[in-house]
Amino acid sequence: MPDPLAGMPPLADFGKRLAARAIDVVIVAVPLFLIQLAFGTNRYVVETDRGEDVSEVFTKSYSGSGLWMTLISIVFYLGYDWFFTKKDGRTVGKKAMGLRVAMLNDGTAPDSGASLTRAAVLWLPTLICCFCLWPIALIVSILVDKPYKQGLHDKAAKTVVVRATP
């Protein structure tokens, strides 16, 4: 079977991928933080033994406003990643780091469906339930995958991250 990467630019280095993702997270997180600050929402609520509500980062349940903030966050993160990936395979972070997302089979920018699949597998578990564990699972999947360095989100969408050609 021929190598799908034949004729494509080299695969992206892990460090550049991580830096690109960090840039993208900041670009989306700052406006979300400002929205949350403006509306004074508490994402989560923990009840103490006396039944009092105490707002904290890690909790047992969503507060009413926290559920809205989580839904808004899902829309922002998925929308950002989906839009820029389908457009040309490059989010702002990937452009800054000289990377792009490519379809594994032919090297083209992912279509809308592949971009949405990639964004959903990347962000939904993190935003809904697994804030600490899912990013670690994605990092490990990229580091151990041979030969294409695909994260679970790349495998789901059949994409790879490559160096962008100038």
mmCIF file of C-alpha atoms in Angstrom, residues 26-152:
data_model
loop_
_atom_site.group_PDB
_atom_site.id
_atom_site.type_symbol
_atom_site.label_atom_id
_atom_site.label_comp_id
_atom_site.label_asym_id
_atom_site.label_seq_id
_atom_site.Cartn_x
_atom_site.Cartn_y
_atom_site.Cartn_z
ATOM 1 C CA VAL A 26 -5.761 31.730 24.694
ATOM 2 C CA ILE A 27 -7.522 33.270 21.679
ATOM 3 C CA VAL A 28 -10.789 31.556 22.629
ATOM 4 C CA ALA A 29 -10.427 31.561 26.439
ATOM 5 C CA VAL A 30 -9.874 35.308 26.844
ATOM 6 C CA PRO A 31 -13.220 36.362 25.303
ATOM 7 C CA LEU A 32 -14.972 33.559 27.214
ATOM 8 C CA PHE A 33 -13.390 34.741 30.451
ATOM 9 C CA LEU A 34 -14.539 38.301 29.756
ATOM 10 C CA ILE A 35 -18.080 37.086 29.053
ATOM 11 C CA GLN A 36 -18.088 35.085 32.265
ATOM 12 C CA LEU A 37 -16.698 38.047 34.189
ATOM 13 C CA ALA A 38 -19.272 40.436 32.718
ATOM 14 C CA PHE A 39 -22.204 38.205 33.640
ATOM 15 C CA GLY A 40 -20.786 36.990 36.940
ATOM 16 C CA THR A 41 -21.541 33.365 36.206
ATOM 17 C CA ASN A 42 -20.283 30.515 38.339
ATOM 18 C CA ARG A 43 -19.791 27.440 36.241
ATOM 19 C CA TYR A 44 -20.005 24.880 38.986
ATOM 20 C CA VAL A 45 -21.620 24.520 42.398
ATOM 21 C CA VAL A 46 -20.560 22.312 45.316
ATOM 22 C CA GLU A 47 -22.799 21.789 48.275
ATOM 23 C CA THR A 48 -21.187 21.683 51.709
ATOM 24 C CA ASP A 49 -22.288 19.292 54.436
ATOM 25 C CA ARG A 50 -24.625 21.995 55.734
ATOM 26 C CA GLY A 51 -26.331 22.386 52.334
ATOM 27 C CA GLU A 52 -24.746 25.762 51.559
ATOM 28 C CA ASP A 53 -23.605 26.533 48.014
ATOM 29 C CA VAL A 54 -19.923 27.219 47.533
ATOM 30 C CA SER A 55 -18.596 28.066 44.050
ATOM 31 C CA GLU A 56 -15.410 26.204 43.121
ATOM 32 C CA VAL A 57 -13.537 25.031 40.058
ATOM 33 C CA PHE A 58 -14.061 21.264 40.463
ATOM 34 C CA THR A 59 -17.520 20.310 41.573
ATOM 35 C CA LYS A 60 -20.357 17.866 41.567
ATOM 36 C CA SER A 61 -22.869 19.749 39.417
ATOM 37 C CA TYR A 62 -23.340 22.654 37.043
ATOM 38 C CA SER A 63 -25.005 25.795 38.283
ATOM 39 C CA GLY A 64 -27.767 27.190 36.053
ATOM 40 C CA SER A 65 -25.532 29.951 34.684
ATOM 41 C CA GLY A 66 -22.644 27.485 34.522
ATOM 42 C CA LEU A 67 -24.573 25.275 32.148
ATOM 43 C CA TRP A 68 -25.095 28.257 29.844
ATOM 44 C CA MET A 69 -21.423 29.161 30.079
ATOM 45 C CA THR A 70 -20.435 25.583 29.238
ATOM 46 C CA LEU A 71 -22.716 25.598 26.193
ATOM 47 C CA ILE A 72 -21.295 28.949 25.067
ATOM 48 C CA SER A 73 -17.771 27.590 25.543
ATOM 49 C CA ILE A 74 -18.580 24.524 23.438
ATOM 50 C CA VAL A 75 -19.916 26.748 20.644
ATOM 51 C CA PHE A 76 -16.856 29.035 20.764
ATOM 52 C CA TYR A 77 -14.200 26.292 20.878
ATOM 53 C CA LEU A 78 -15.865 24.017 18.332
ATOM 54 C CA GLY A 79 -16.801 26.913 16.063
ATOM 55 C CA TYR A 80 -13.304 28.389 16.122
ATOM 56 C CA ASP A 81 -11.565 25.098 15.394
ATOM 57 C CA TRP A 82 -14.151 23.971 12.820
ATOM 58 C CA PHE A 83 -14.182 27.267 10.888
ATOM 59 C CA PHE A 84 -10.425 27.735 10.551
ATOM 60 C CA THR A 85 -9.687 24.052 9.918
ATOM 61 C CA LYS A 86 -12.250 23.777 7.104
ATOM 62 C CA LYS A 87 -11.155 27.116 5.653
ATOM 63 C CA ASP A 88 -7.531 26.193 4.957
ATOM 64 C CA GLY A 89 -6.445 23.733 7.643
ATOM 65 C CA ARG A 90 -4.877 26.483 9.734
ATOM 66 C CA THR A 91 -6.101 28.010 12.970
ATOM 67 C CA VAL A 92 -4.416 31.216 14.108
ATOM 68 C CA GLY A 93 -2.079 29.172 16.306
ATOM 69 C CA LYS A 94 -1.172 26.838 13.451
ATOM 70 C CA LYS A 95 -0.478 29.816 11.173
ATOM 71 C CA ALA A 96 1.797 31.315 13.828
ATOM 72 C CA MET A 97 3.694 28.028 14.165
ATOM 73 C CA GLY A 98 3.839 27.258 10.435
ATOM 74 C CA LEU A 99 1.540 24.212 10.567
ATOM 75 C CA ARG A 100 -1.647 23.015 8.918
ATOM 76 C CA VAL A 101 -4.158 20.182 9.200
ATOM 77 C CA ALA A 102 -4.308 17.932 6.135
ATOM 78 C CA MET A 103 -6.436 14.981 5.127
ATOM 79 C CA LEU A 104 -4.377 11.821 5.480
ATOM 80 C CA ASN A 105 -5.465 10.405 2.133
ATOM 81 C CA ASP A 106 -4.626 13.352 -0.141
ATOM 82 C CA GLY A 107 -3.164 16.278 1.834
ATOM 83 C CA THR A 108 -6.026 18.683 1.167
ATOM 84 C CA ALA A 109 -7.605 20.881 3.830
ATOM 85 C CA PRO A 110 -10.322 18.966 5.683
ATOM 86 C CA ASP A 111 -13.878 19.441 4.494
ATOM 87 C CA SER A 112 -16.578 20.692 6.833
ATOM 88 C CA GLY A 113 -17.518 17.235 8.141
ATOM 89 C CA ALA A 114 -13.942 16.172 8.905
ATOM 90 C CA SER A 115 -13.236 19.555 10.521
ATOM 91 C CA LEU A 116 -16.292 19.270 12.758
ATOM 92 C CA THR A 117 -15.430 15.677 13.731
ATOM 93 C CA ARG A 118 -11.896 16.728 14.606
ATOM 94 C CA ALA A 119 -13.096 19.700 16.661
ATOM 95 C CA ALA A 120 -15.744 17.641 18.475
ATOM 96 C CA VAL A 121 -13.344 14.877 19.496
ATOM 97 C CA LEU A 122 -10.772 17.491 20.498
ATOM 98 C CA TRP A 123 -13.024 19.732 22.622
ATOM 99 C CA LEU A 124 -16.245 18.043 23.770
ATOM 100 C CA PRO A 125 -14.723 15.619 26.314
ATOM 101 C CA THR A 126 -12.546 18.415 27.724
ATOM 102 C CA LEU A 127 -15.392 20.910 28.106
ATOM 103 C CA ILE A 128 -18.046 18.510 29.368
ATOM 104 C CA CYS A 129 -16.348 16.146 31.770
ATOM 105 C CA CYS A 130 -12.631 15.493 31.490
ATOM 106 C CA PHE A 131 -10.869 18.849 31.837
ATOM 107 C CA CYS A 132 -7.571 17.369 33.043
ATOM 108 C CA LEU A 133 -7.609 13.832 31.656
ATOM 109 C CA TRP A 134 -8.688 14.305 28.041
ATOM 110 C CA PRO A 135 -5.851 16.668 27.046
ATOM 111 C CA ILE A 136 -3.377 14.203 28.577
ATOM 112 C CA ALA A 137 -4.968 11.365 26.586
ATOM 113 C CA LEU A 138 -4.633 13.447 23.400
ATOM 114 C CA ILE A 139 -0.981 14.265 24.115
ATOM 115 C CA VAL A 140 -0.139 10.620 24.803
ATOM 116 C CA SER A 141 -1.958 9.520 21.648
ATOM 117 C CA ILE A 142 0.097 11.949 19.539
ATOM 118 C CA LEU A 143 3.391 10.935 21.152
ATOM 119 C CA VAL A 144 2.885 7.177 20.798
ATOM 120 C CA ASP A 145 1.218 7.034 17.381
ATOM 121 C CA LYS A 146 3.404 5.700 14.615
ATOM 122 C CA PRO A 147 3.959 6.591 11.836
ATOM 123 C CA TYR A 148 1.588 9.573 11.495
ATOM 124 C CA LYS A 149 1.667 11.185 14.991
ATOM 125 C CA GLN A 150 -2.136 11.345 15.030
ATOM 126 C CA GLY A 151 -4.038 12.318 18.133
ATOM 127 C CA LEU A 152 -7.400 10.695 18.782
#
